[in-house]
Tab-separated table of C-alpha atoms in Angstrom:
chain	number	residue	atom	x	y	z
S	23	MET	CA	14.930	-2.439	-49.962
S	24	ASP	CA	11.779	-2.959	-47.846
S	25	ALA	CA	11.559	-6.679	-48.598
S	26	ALA	CA	15.191	-7.284	-47.720
S	27	TRP	CA	14.946	-5.235	-44.531
S	28	SER	CA	11.772	-7.032	-43.435
S	29	GLU	CA	13.590	-10.358	-43.215
S	30	LYS	CA	15.765	-9.088	-40.348
S	31	THR	CA	15.077	-7.816	-36.880
S	32	PRO	CA	16.984	-5.182	-34.931
S	33	GLU	CA	20.111	-6.433	-33.187
S	34	GLN	CA	19.460	-8.200	-29.923
S	35	THR	CA	22.221	-9.207	-27.523
S	36	GLY	CA	24.803	-8.798	-30.285
S	37	GLN	CA	23.096	-11.077	-32.811
S	38	THR	CA	20.865	-10.356	-35.797
S	39	GLN	CA	18.070	-12.927	-35.938
S	40	GLN	CA	16.105	-14.006	-39.000
S	41	ARG	CA	12.341	-13.751	-38.769
S	42	ARG	CA	9.472	-14.235	-41.159
S	43	ARG	CA	7.309	-11.143	-41.585
S	44	ALA	CA	3.578	-11.418	-42.160
S	45	THR	CA	2.181	-9.408	-45.051
S	46	SER	CA	-1.524	-10.020	-44.419
S	47	ALA	CA	-3.917	-11.354	-41.819
S	48	ASP	CA	-3.752	-14.802	-43.409
S	49	ASP	CA	-0.195	-15.435	-42.214
S	50	ASP	CA	-0.340	-13.369	-39.022
S	51	PHE	CA	-1.103	-14.613	-35.515
S	52	ALA	CA	-4.186	-12.361	-35.567
S	53	SER	CA	-5.859	-14.854	-37.917
S	54	ASP	CA	-5.048	-17.843	-35.698
S	55	LEU	CA	-6.256	-15.966	-32.632
S	56	ALA	CA	-9.500	-14.924	-34.326
S	57	LYS	CA	-10.236	-18.498	-35.457
S	58	PHE	CA	-9.601	-19.779	-31.949
S	59	ALA	CA	-11.671	-17.161	-30.134
S	60	CYS	CA	-14.620	-16.953	-32.513
S	61	GLY	CA	-14.937	-20.721	-32.709
S	62	LEU	CA	-14.666	-21.318	-28.968
S	63	THR	CA	-17.795	-22.670	-27.314
S	64	ILE	CA	-18.253	-24.025	-23.829
S	65	ASP	CA	-18.852	-27.563	-25.114
S	66	ARG	CA	-15.301	-27.509	-26.525
S	67	LEU	CA	-13.823	-26.707	-23.130
S	68	PRO	CA	-12.827	-29.543	-20.768
S	69	ALA	CA	-14.420	-29.441	-17.326
S	70	ASP	CA	-11.172	-28.426	-15.619
S	71	VAL	CA	-10.748	-25.499	-18.018
S	72	ILE	CA	-14.297	-24.315	-17.326
S	73	ALA	CA	-13.554	-24.586	-13.609
S	74	ALA	CA	-10.355	-22.560	-14.059
S	75	ALA	CA	-12.173	-19.804	-15.967
S	76	SER	CA	-14.871	-19.734	-13.273
S	77	ALA	CA	-12.255	-19.536	-10.523
S	78	ASN	CA	-10.664	-16.584	-12.269
S	79	LEU	CA	-14.002	-14.821	-12.580
S	80	PHE	CA	-14.718	-15.258	-8.877
S	81	ASP	CA	-11.261	-14.134	-7.762
S	82	THR	CA	-11.211	-11.115	-10.087
S	83	LEU	CA	-14.655	-9.991	-8.967
S	84	ILE	CA	-13.916	-10.187	-5.242
S	85	CYS	CA	-10.821	-8.105	-5.989
S	86	ALA	CA	-13.121	-5.570	-7.659
S	87	VAL	CA	-15.224	-5.425	-4.500
S	88	ALA	CA	-12.096	-4.653	-2.470
S	89	GLY	CA	-10.960	-2.123	-5.063
S	90	SER	CA	-14.203	-0.164	-4.879
S	91	GLY	CA	-12.875	1.628	-1.799
S	92	ALA	CA	-9.364	2.227	-3.116
S	93	ARG	CA	-7.856	5.647	-3.831
S	94	GLY	CA	-8.439	6.914	-7.350
S	95	VAL	CA	-11.540	4.820	-8.019
S	96	GLY	CA	-13.884	7.501	-6.652
S	97	ASP	CA	-12.249	10.109	-8.879
S	98	MET	CA	-12.742	7.911	-11.944
S	99	ARG	CA	-16.377	7.263	-11.040
S	100	GLU	CA	-17.090	10.975	-10.545
S	101	LEU	CA	-15.468	11.807	-13.871
S	102	VAL	CA	-17.534	9.185	-15.683
S	103	GLY	CA	-20.643	10.622	-14.044
S	104	GLU	CA	-19.753	14.071	-15.350
S	105	TRP	CA	-19.320	12.676	-18.863
S	106	GLY	CA	-22.762	11.052	-18.825
S	107	GLY	CA	-23.920	8.988	-21.781
S	108	ALA	CA	-25.961	5.912	-22.620
S	109	PRO	CA	-26.697	3.559	-19.682
S	110	GLN	CA	-25.129	0.496	-21.297
S	111	ALA	CA	-23.218	-1.233	-18.496
S	112	THR	CA	-22.748	-1.176	-14.729
S	113	ILE	CA	-19.964	0.106	-12.516
S	114	LEU	CA	-19.728	-2.784	-10.086
S	115	VAL	CA	-20.627	-2.256	-6.420
S	116	PHE	CA	-21.914	1.302	-7.047
S	117	SER	CA	-24.587	0.215	-9.583
S	118	ASP	CA	-24.056	3.287	-11.835
S	119	LYS	CA	-25.235	2.672	-15.416
S	120	VAL	CA	-22.823	4.262	-17.899
S	121	PRO	CA	-21.479	3.734	-21.434
S	122	ALA	CA	-19.935	0.262	-21.732
S	123	HIS	CA	-16.381	1.453	-22.304
S	124	HIS	CA	-16.537	3.699	-19.228
S	125	ALA	CA	-17.801	0.812	-17.067
S	126	ALA	CA	-14.956	-1.372	-18.324
S	127	TRP	CA	-12.450	1.371	-17.444
S	128	VAL	CA	-13.589	1.885	-13.860
S	129	ASN	CA	-14.164	-1.817	-13.205
S	130	GLY	CA	-10.713	-2.676	-14.553
S	131	ALA	CA	-9.114	-0.227	-12.139
S	132	MET	CA	-11.194	-1.602	-9.263
S	133	CYS	CA	-10.101	-5.170	-10.028
S	134	HIS	CA	-6.421	-4.196	-9.936
S	135	ALA	CA	-6.376	-1.437	-7.319
S	136	ARG	CA	-5.528	-3.615	-4.312
S	137	ASP	CA	-2.932	-5.755	-6.161
S	138	TYR	CA	-4.773	-8.832	-4.886
S	139	ASP	CA	-5.534	-10.209	-8.350
S	140	ASP	CA	-4.229	-13.312	-10.152
S	141	THR	CA	-0.685	-13.665	-11.476
S	142	HIS	CA	0.993	-15.876	-14.052
S	143	ASP	CA	4.274	-16.538	-12.277
S	144	SER	CA	6.247	-17.358	-15.444
S	145	ALA	CA	4.786	-14.631	-17.632
S	146	VAL	CA	4.838	-12.095	-14.764
S	147	LEU	CA	1.465	-10.508	-15.441
S	148	HIS	CA	-2.115	-10.308	-14.187
S	149	ALA	CA	-4.640	-11.907	-16.546
S	150	GLY	CA	-8.180	-11.302	-15.339
S	151	VAL	CA	-8.148	-7.581	-14.571
S	152	SER	CA	-8.597	-6.482	-18.191
S	153	VAL	CA	-10.344	-9.588	-19.493
S	154	VAL	CA	-13.196	-9.875	-16.968
S	155	PRO	CA	-14.251	-6.171	-16.952
S	156	ALA	CA	-14.245	-6.105	-20.764
S	157	ALA	CA	-16.265	-9.322	-20.978
S	158	LEU	CA	-18.821	-8.055	-18.435
S	159	ALA	CA	-19.241	-4.715	-20.193
S	160	ALA	CA	-19.714	-6.510	-23.518
S	161	LEU	CA	-22.226	-8.826	-21.855
S	162	GLU	CA	-24.370	-5.919	-20.693
S	163	TRP	CA	-23.950	-3.961	-23.905
S	164	LYS	CA	-25.212	-7.028	-25.786
S	165	PHE	CA	-28.286	-6.984	-23.527
S	166	GLY	CA	-27.406	-10.170	-21.709
S	167	ALA	CA	-25.370	-12.920	-23.309
S	168	SER	CA	-25.500	-16.386	-21.802
S	169	GLY	CA	-23.230	-17.635	-19.061
S	170	ALA	CA	-21.754	-20.045	-21.602
S	171	ASP	CA	-20.776	-17.111	-23.844
S	172	LEU	CA	-19.228	-15.320	-20.873
S	173	ILE	CA	-17.169	-18.370	-19.883
S	174	ALA	CA	-15.991	-18.822	-23.476
S	175	GLY	CA	-15.049	-15.141	-23.755
S	176	VAL	CA	-13.176	-15.112	-20.470
S	177	ALA	CA	-11.341	-18.335	-21.357
S	178	ALA	CA	-10.328	-16.947	-24.764
S	179	GLY	CA	-9.124	-13.689	-23.241
S	180	LEU	CA	-7.183	-15.340	-20.432
S	181	GLU	CA	-5.517	-17.679	-22.893
S	182	THR	CA	-4.530	-14.754	-25.122
S	183	ILE	CA	-2.730	-12.794	-22.413
S	184	CYS	CA	-1.066	-15.841	-20.878
S	185	ARG	CA	0.259	-17.076	-24.224
S	186	LEU	CA	1.640	-13.658	-25.077
S	187	GLY	CA	3.307	-13.641	-21.680
S	188	VAL	CA	4.994	-17.043	-21.778
S	189	ALA	CA	6.075	-16.543	-25.392
S	190	THR	CA	7.874	-13.299	-24.478
S	191	SER	CA	11.456	-13.631	-23.287
S	192	ILE	CA	12.320	-9.992	-22.617
S	193	GLY	CA	11.579	-8.954	-19.013
S	194	ILE	CA	9.528	-5.977	-17.882
S	195	ILE	CA	12.568	-4.144	-16.510
S	196	GLU	CA	14.413	-4.373	-19.829
S	197	SER	CA	11.373	-3.584	-21.986
S	198	GLY	CA	9.949	-0.891	-19.708
S	199	TYR	CA	6.417	-2.182	-20.249
S	200	MET	CA	3.997	-3.682	-17.745
S	201	TYR	CA	2.697	-6.747	-19.546
S	202	THR	CA	-0.622	-6.773	-17.680
S	203	PRO	CA	-2.022	-3.778	-19.616
S	204	LEU	CA	0.180	-4.164	-22.695
S	205	PHE	CA	-0.989	-7.691	-23.505
S	206	GLY	CA	-4.274	-7.003	-21.745
S	207	HIS	CA	-5.387	-4.739	-24.592
S	208	PHE	CA	-5.414	-7.726	-26.962
S	209	ALA	CA	-6.811	-10.130	-24.369
S	210	ALA	CA	-9.666	-7.820	-23.400
S	211	THR	CA	-10.509	-7.325	-27.078
S	212	VAL	CA	-10.656	-11.078	-27.630
S	213	ALA	CA	-12.847	-11.561	-24.555
S	214	ALA	CA	-15.278	-8.765	-25.421
S	215	GLY	CA	-15.331	-9.763	-29.088
S	216	ARG	CA	-16.174	-13.374	-28.259
S	217	VAL	CA	-18.977	-12.360	-25.878
S	218	MET	CA	-20.385	-10.123	-28.615
S	219	ARG	CA	-19.991	-12.957	-31.168
S	220	LEU	CA	-17.801	-11.103	-33.642
S	221	THR	CA	-17.049	-12.829	-36.929
S	222	GLU	CA	-13.442	-13.807	-37.647
S	223	THR	CA	-13.041	-10.825	-39.969
S	224	GLU	CA	-14.442	-8.483	-37.332
S	225	MET	CA	-12.153	-9.975	-34.675
S	226	ILE	CA	-9.081	-9.490	-36.884
S	227	ASN	CA	-10.093	-5.884	-37.404
S	228	ALA	CA	-10.758	-5.398	-33.688
S	229	LEU	CA	-7.251	-6.696	-32.920
S	230	GLY	CA	-5.887	-4.289	-35.513
S	231	ILE	CA	-7.844	-1.388	-34.047
S	232	ILE	CA	-6.646	-2.116	-30.524
S	233	TYR	CA	-3.052	-2.224	-31.799
S	234	SER	CA	-3.338	1.531	-32.350
S	235	GLN	CA	-3.997	1.938	-28.611
S	236	VAL	CA	-1.811	-0.565	-26.736
S	237	ALA	CA	0.208	0.881	-23.854
S	238	GLY	CA	1.250	0.258	-20.279
S	239	ASN	CA	4.536	1.321	-18.687
S	240	HIS	CA	6.628	0.190	-15.720
S	241	GLN	CA	7.454	3.739	-14.625
S	242	VAL	CA	4.157	3.844	-12.741
S	243	THR	CA	5.535	1.441	-10.131
S	244	ARG	CA	8.810	3.329	-9.777
S	245	ASP	CA	6.916	6.548	-9.124
S	246	GLY	CA	4.179	5.011	-6.974
S	247	ALA	CA	1.587	6.429	-9.358
S	248	LEU	CA	-2.137	5.760	-8.970
S	249	THR	CA	-2.240	5.214	-12.724
S	250	LYS	CA	-0.571	1.856	-12.043
S	251	ARG	CA	-3.949	0.514	-10.957
S	252	MET	CA	-5.752	2.255	-13.839
S	253	GLN	CA	-3.713	0.742	-16.682
S	254	PRO	CA	-5.723	-2.529	-16.935
S	255	GLY	CA	-8.862	-0.390	-17.034
S	256	PHE	CA	-7.492	1.540	-19.986
S	257	ALA	CA	-6.998	-1.803	-21.755
S	258	ALA	CA	-10.583	-2.902	-21.049
S	259	GLN	CA	-11.953	0.492	-22.088
S	260	SER	CA	-10.067	0.478	-25.388
S	261	ALA	CA	-11.220	-3.070	-26.064
S	262	LEU	CA	-14.884	-2.058	-25.898
S	263	ILE	CA	-14.232	0.800	-28.304
S	264	SER	CA	-12.342	-1.509	-30.676
S	265	VAL	CA	-14.922	-4.286	-30.877
S	266	GLN	CA	-17.748	-1.806	-31.466
S	267	LEU	CA	-15.800	-0.105	-34.247
S	268	ALA	CA	-15.062	-3.497	-35.807
S	269	GLN	CA	-18.755	-4.386	-35.706
S	270	ARG	CA	-19.415	-1.243	-37.708
S	271	GLY	CA	-16.976	-2.331	-40.409
S	272	VAL	CA	-13.942	-0.239	-39.457
S	273	ARG	CA	-10.748	-1.872	-40.722
S	274	GLY	CA	-7.711	-2.143	-38.492
S	275	THR	CA	-4.211	-3.382	-39.188
S	276	GLN	CA	-4.164	-6.905	-40.586
S	277	ALA	CA	-0.607	-8.115	-39.918
S	278	THR	CA	-0.962	-6.882	-36.361
S	279	PHE	CA	1.510	-9.130	-34.584
S	280	GLU	CA	4.062	-10.281	-37.161
S	281	GLY	CA	4.001	-7.547	-39.788
S	282	ILE	CA	7.029	-5.418	-40.606
S	283	ASP	CA	5.873	-2.920	-38.023
S	284	GLY	CA	3.854	-5.424	-36.041
S	285	PHE	CA	3.539	-5.696	-32.293
S	286	LEU	CA	6.256	-8.339	-31.823
S	287	ARG	CA	8.936	-6.180	-33.420
S	288	VAL	CA	7.853	-2.710	-32.361
S	289	TYR	CA	7.014	-3.433	-28.711
S	290	LEU	CA	8.855	-6.657	-27.872
S	291	ARG	CA	11.999	-6.259	-30.011
S	292	ASP	CA	11.201	-9.669	-31.525
S	293	SER	CA	11.823	-11.319	-28.151
S	294	CYS	CA	8.644	-13.329	-28.558
S	295	ASP	CA	8.372	-16.854	-29.965
S	296	PRO	CA	5.522	-17.130	-32.504
S	297	ALA	CA	5.535	-20.914	-32.138
S	298	LYS	CA	4.638	-20.621	-28.456
S	299	LEU	CA	1.743	-18.395	-29.402
S	300	ARG	CA	0.303	-21.011	-31.750
S	301	ASP	CA	1.300	-24.456	-30.467
S	302	GLY	CA	-1.706	-26.272	-29.057
S	303	LEU	CA	-3.949	-23.195	-29.269
S	304	GLY	CA	-7.446	-24.443	-28.503
S	305	GLU	CA	-6.140	-27.783	-27.267
S	306	SER	CA	-4.046	-26.918	-24.205
S	307	TYR	CA	-4.666	-23.915	-21.964
S	308	GLU	CA	-1.826	-21.866	-20.509
S	309	PHE	CA	-4.155	-19.939	-18.193
S	310	MET	CA	-4.509	-23.146	-16.162
S	311	GLN	CA	-1.117	-22.122	-14.742
S	312	LEU	CA	-2.453	-18.913	-13.196
S	313	SER	CA	-1.682	-18.318	-9.529
S	314	TYR	CA	-3.928	-16.639	-6.995
S	315	LYS	CA	-2.642	-14.244	-4.390
S	316	PRO	CA	-2.813	-14.758	-0.632
S	317	TYR	CA	-1.320	-11.274	-0.057
S	318	PRO	CA	-2.498	-7.956	-1.620
S	319	CYS	CA	0.801	-6.736	-3.032
S	320	CYS	CA	3.192	-7.276	-5.932
S	321	ARG	CA	3.820	-10.954	-6.650
S	322	PHE	CA	7.588	-10.346	-6.532
S	323	ASN	CA	7.155	-9.864	-2.766
S	324	HIS	CA	5.376	-13.135	-2.122
S	325	THR	CA	8.206	-15.643	-1.794
S	326	ALA	CA	9.954	-13.289	0.636
S	327	ILE	CA	6.729	-12.919	2.636
S	328	ASP	CA	6.250	-16.705	2.654
S	329	ALA	CA	9.790	-17.179	3.964
S	330	ALA	CA	9.430	-14.440	6.595
S	331	LEU	CA	6.121	-15.820	7.886
S	332	ASP	CA	7.555	-19.333	8.072
S	333	LEU	CA	10.641	-18.155	9.975
S	334	LYS	CA	8.565	-16.092	12.390
S	335	LYS	CA	6.188	-18.978	13.121
S	336	THR	CA	8.814	-21.719	13.298
S	337	HIS	CA	11.330	-19.867	15.456
S	338	GLU	CA	8.990	-17.445	17.263
S	339	ILE	CA	11.111	-14.473	16.226
S	340	SER	CA	10.062	-11.151	17.712
S	341	PRO	CA	10.756	-8.007	15.650
S	342	GLU	CA	12.593	-6.419	18.597
S	343	ASN	CA	15.140	-9.263	18.482
S	344	ILE	CA	15.992	-8.830	14.799
S	345	ARG	CA	19.357	-7.309	13.958
S	346	SER	CA	19.052	-7.662	10.183
S	347	ILE	CA	17.112	-9.406	7.421
S	348	ARG	CA	18.817	-10.224	4.126
S	349	VAL	CA	16.598	-11.034	1.127
S	350	GLY	CA	18.156	-12.439	-2.058
S	351	VAL	CA	16.122	-12.295	-5.291
S	352	THR	CA	16.556	-12.023	-9.079
S	353	ARG	CA	17.698	-8.816	-10.745
S	354	GLN	CA	14.191	-8.269	-12.149
S	355	ALA	CA	12.620	-8.507	-8.686
S	356	TYR	CA	15.360	-6.358	-7.180
S	357	GLU	CA	14.677	-3.585	-9.692
S	358	ALA	CA	10.905	-3.886	-9.316
S	359	VAL	CA	10.421	-4.046	-5.532
S	360	CYS	CA	13.747	-3.215	-3.847
S	361	THR	CA	15.017	-0.007	-5.440
S	362	PRO	CA	15.581	2.745	-4.657
S	363	LYS	CA	16.084	1.391	-1.159
S	364	PRO	CA	15.117	4.571	0.744
S	365	VAL	CA	11.746	4.594	-1.048
S	366	ARG	CA	11.086	0.890	-0.479
S	367	ARG	CA	12.089	1.066	3.195
S	368	ALA	CA	9.874	4.088	3.863
S	369	PRO	CA	7.138	4.064	1.199
S	370	ALA	CA	5.503	7.427	0.661
S	371	THR	CA	2.470	5.978	-1.142
S	372	ILE	CA	0.369	2.832	-0.961
S	373	VAL	CA	1.609	1.795	-4.403
S	374	HIS	CA	5.214	2.076	-3.184
S	375	ALA	CA	4.291	-0.144	-0.221
S	376	GLN	CA	2.633	-2.688	-2.508
S	377	PHE	CA	5.900	-2.816	-4.445
S	378	SER	CA	8.307	-3.139	-1.530
S	379	ILE	CA	10.057	-6.215	-0.176
S	380	PRO	CA	11.481	-4.264	2.805
S	381	PHE	CA	8.052	-2.999	3.859
S	382	THR	CA	6.115	-6.243	3.322
S	383	VAL	CA	8.763	-8.453	4.928
S	384	ALA	CA	8.912	-6.102	7.923
S	385	ALA	CA	5.101	-6.140	8.179
S	386	ALA	CA	5.047	-9.945	8.008
S	387	MET	CA	7.700	-10.259	10.727
S	388	THR	CA	5.868	-7.702	12.875
S	389	ASP	CA	2.273	-8.943	12.613
S	390	GLY	CA	2.577	-12.563	11.452
S	391	TYR	CA	0.301	-12.004	8.438
S	392	ILE	CA	-0.237	-9.694	5.447
S	393	GLY	CA	-3.672	-8.358	4.547
S	394	LEU	CA	-5.453	-5.377	3.058
S	395	GLY	CA	-5.108	-3.548	6.352
S	396	HIS	CA	-1.372	-3.185	5.760
S	397	PHE	CA	-1.929	-1.010	2.700
S	398	SER	CA	-3.623	2.133	3.928
S	399	GLU	CA	-2.352	5.662	4.519
S	400	SER	CA	-2.044	4.994	8.245
S	401	ALA	CA	-0.553	1.500	7.970
S	402	ILE	CA	2.316	2.529	5.715
S	403	ARG	CA	3.387	4.968	8.452
S	404	ARG	CA	3.429	2.486	11.327
S	405	LYS	CA	6.650	3.175	13.207
S	406	GLU	CA	7.390	-0.409	14.250
S	407	ILE	CA	7.137	-1.646	10.651
S	408	LEU	CA	9.193	1.226	9.231
S	409	ASP	CA	11.881	0.749	11.875
S	410	LEU	CA	12.230	-2.924	10.967
S	411	ALA	CA	12.136	-2.151	7.238
S	412	GLN	CA	15.334	-0.139	7.720
S	413	ARG	CA	17.007	-3.400	8.738
S	414	VAL	CA	15.887	-5.299	5.631
S	415	GLU	CA	18.707	-5.568	3.106
S	416	PRO	CA	17.590	-6.832	-0.321
S	417	CYS	CA	20.174	-7.983	-2.851
S	418	ILE	CA	20.596	-9.870	-6.110
S	419	ASP	CA	21.283	-13.557	-5.462
S	420	GLY	CA	23.535	-14.833	-8.246
S	421	GLU	CA	22.330	-18.424	-8.079
S	422	ILE	CA	18.658	-17.454	-8.093
S	423	GLU	CA	19.271	-15.054	-10.984
S	424	ARG	CA	20.931	-17.783	-13.069
S	425	LYS	CA	18.087	-20.245	-12.565
S	426	TRP	CA	14.974	-18.056	-12.491
S	427	SER	CA	15.695	-14.708	-14.225
S	428	ARG	CA	12.432	-14.088	-16.186
S	429	ASN	CA	9.996	-15.714	-13.716
S	430	VAL	CA	8.566	-14.507	-10.430
S	431	SER	CA	11.614	-14.677	-8.197
S	432	PRO	CA	12.356	-17.113	-5.392
S	433	ALA	CA	13.593	-15.470	-2.206
S	434	ALA	CA	16.406	-16.490	0.107
S	435	VAL	CA	15.784	-14.886	3.502
S	436	THR	CA	18.361	-14.774	6.294
S	437	VAL	CA	17.436	-13.369	9.705
S	438	GLU	CA	20.139	-12.461	12.205
S	439	THR	CA	18.973	-11.807	15.744
S	440	VAL	CA	20.316	-9.519	18.422
S	441	ASP	CA	21.100	-12.511	20.629
S	442	GLY	CA	23.396	-14.013	17.973
S	443	ARG	CA	21.212	-16.576	16.198
S	444	THR	CA	20.869	-16.957	12.411
S	445	PHE	CA	17.863	-18.420	10.610
S	446	LYS	CA	17.567	-19.105	6.890
S	447	ARG	CA	14.675	-20.000	4.605
S	448	GLN	CA	14.444	-20.068	0.810
S	449	VAL	CA	11.089	-20.232	-0.951
S	450	ASP	CA	11.146	-20.997	-4.676
S	451	ILE	CA	7.423	-21.305	-5.440
S	452	PRO	CA	5.045	-18.770	-3.867
S	453	LEU	CA	1.815	-19.789	-2.177
S	454	GLY	CA	-1.072	-19.679	-4.642
S	455	ASN	CA	0.909	-21.166	-7.533
S	456	PRO	CA	-0.653	-24.339	-9.008
S	457	ARG	CA	2.287	-26.213	-7.479
S	458	ARG	CA	1.471	-24.709	-4.051
S	459	PRO	CA	-2.248	-23.960	-4.315
S	460	MET	CA	-4.236	-21.988	-1.798
S	461	LEU	CA	-6.674	-24.086	0.239
S	462	PRO	CA	-10.434	-23.407	0.241
S	463	ARG	CA	-10.090	-21.750	3.644
S	464	ASP	CA	-7.450	-19.410	2.150
S	465	PHE	CA	-9.898	-18.314	-0.568
S	466	ASP	CA	-12.646	-17.873	2.010
S	467	ALA	CA	-10.370	-15.661	4.113
S	468	LYS	CA	-9.424	-13.656	1.033
S	469	ALA	CA	-13.068	-13.158	0.061
S	470	GLU	CA	-13.866	-11.977	3.588
S	471	ASP	CA	-10.928	-9.564	3.468
S	472	CYS	CA	-12.136	-8.190	0.118
S	473	PHE	CA	-15.784	-7.706	1.074
S	474	LYS	CA	-14.775	-5.935	4.292
S	475	ALA	CA	-12.860	-3.397	2.173
S	476	SER	CA	-15.841	-2.594	-0.061
S	477	ALA	CA	-16.922	1.035	-0.401
S	478	ILE	CA	-20.521	-0.115	0.116
S	479	ARG	CA	-21.648	-2.740	2.596
S	480	PHE	CA	-22.799	-6.091	1.237
S	481	ALA	CA	-24.940	-8.690	2.947
S	482	ASP	CA	-23.001	-11.220	5.004
S	483	ASP	CA	-23.662	-13.986	2.469
S	484	ALA	CA	-22.551	-11.941	-0.569
S	485	ALA	CA	-19.450	-14.021	-1.297
S	486	THR	CA	-21.472	-17.237	-1.079
S	487	ARG	CA	-24.107	-15.875	-3.456
S	488	LEU	CA	-21.441	-14.688	-5.880
S	489	ARG	CA	-19.811	-18.116	-5.908
S	490	ALA	CA	-23.194	-19.757	-6.552
S	491	VAL	CA	-23.869	-17.528	-9.585
S	492	VAL	CA	-20.369	-18.126	-10.982
S	493	ASP	CA	-20.799	-21.888	-10.589
S	494	SER	CA	-24.136	-21.730	-12.435
S	495	LEU	CA	-22.783	-19.808	-15.446
S	496	PRO	CA	-22.529	-22.803	-17.824
S	497	VAL	CA	-26.333	-23.160	-17.732
S	498	LEU	CA	-27.333	-19.551	-17.031
S	499	GLU	CA	-29.306	-18.022	-19.904
S	500	ASP	CA	-28.689	-14.399	-18.880
S	501	ALA	CA	-25.299	-13.833	-17.254
S	502	ARG	CA	-26.240	-10.338	-16.145
S	503	GLU	CA	-27.177	-11.986	-12.851
S	504	LEU	CA	-23.435	-11.881	-12.116
S	505	VAL	CA	-23.540	-8.074	-12.282
S	506	ARG	CA	-26.691	-7.882	-10.183
S	507	VAL	CA	-25.201	-9.882	-7.320
S	508	LEU	CA	-22.361	-7.340	-7.156
S	509	SER	CA	-24.704	-4.341	-7.093
S	510	PRO	CA	-25.885	-4.090	-3.470
S	511	LEU	CA	-27.691	-0.788	-4.020
S	512	ARG	CA	-30.196	-2.259	-6.463
């Protein structure tokens, strides 16, 4: 009975698909992932892959600086202080020394709090916000691994989450999961485990232990919950617990991904291609396709913002002369950042504003830019932006839906003016994608925006010093210098 049942998956879209079920670690993706991660060294990484991992580290850490002043982070820090414990790792910016898993939790939330962090536009997830905090906490807990170990751990973790993302065909609206924390649990475990130099057996067990903890829901964005920004931190926190348990010989599940009750069936309804998880693993790197954000809000907003900014600049459109703005996107984007319309047009929380095409398009057309200043308690109540947001009409564009469904959505924006003119602009690829990369000056402006939002003032050259340490990681014997440069109170 069990053997016959295990050859079939639940019905999907009216068809029953055949799928091989792993019965041990030897034939499960966990084994392939452990071999890849544990065997990865910096000398096996091409120069462009090292540069990509370094770029992700820098971008994720400046996002953490910005997140230090975000709502909810102070509450988490105070709670961790009340818990106390061994001074194993650092809460970035504040310099608090706390147990490693607590540092990973708070730092993960800080990295994600402003929604300024990286995005994989095909996988629709953020990669660095669980991986980097877990790797840094493991680095400190290990009493200072080398920069080469940190780069290898970050690269392995980023590759894990990105491969899980592109191999998955079911969208976040249909599944109900946010893939950033869901896949981030495994990715953070891989990153921390590699930094701590787990054996392959220990890594397999760590992946099995983390499987008992994976979570991350989409309801947080619908409800504008502060826990949206905490979910990647939960992934990083659980990863530190899992790798330490594995080091002590605790056994986790073995057929973690492809077993009868493995992750692919239970969480993803078998809408994940195992071949895409394995093909070229260790030879080609999917995380090279990561995008970096020019605007601190949900990536589903970005093509609409790009189009709005272009129309405003090209045609010198004033907000007072706008009769209506129509924005066509995919169904996934419509569900994520356009509904319910009353909430998106008048966001009650910062998270609602971060996940709102009406609000962000109205802000772009009003001010001619989008920055961290648009996502504060006072900014989300600006009358001129809210008035214009009422005239933004999002909809599902049938042609865009047919061509782009699972990916970050293009946006077709049509502006009708009071004086009878009509302007149209469609943006398929958002700024920051590898096909439309941000320029160095864009990254400099982003870093300046992030450091200005810090809860604690840094020196004027802090971003420059951070970049210098990141660039030196391949030859740095003790990578804890990266933590020190982000601890201004020391």
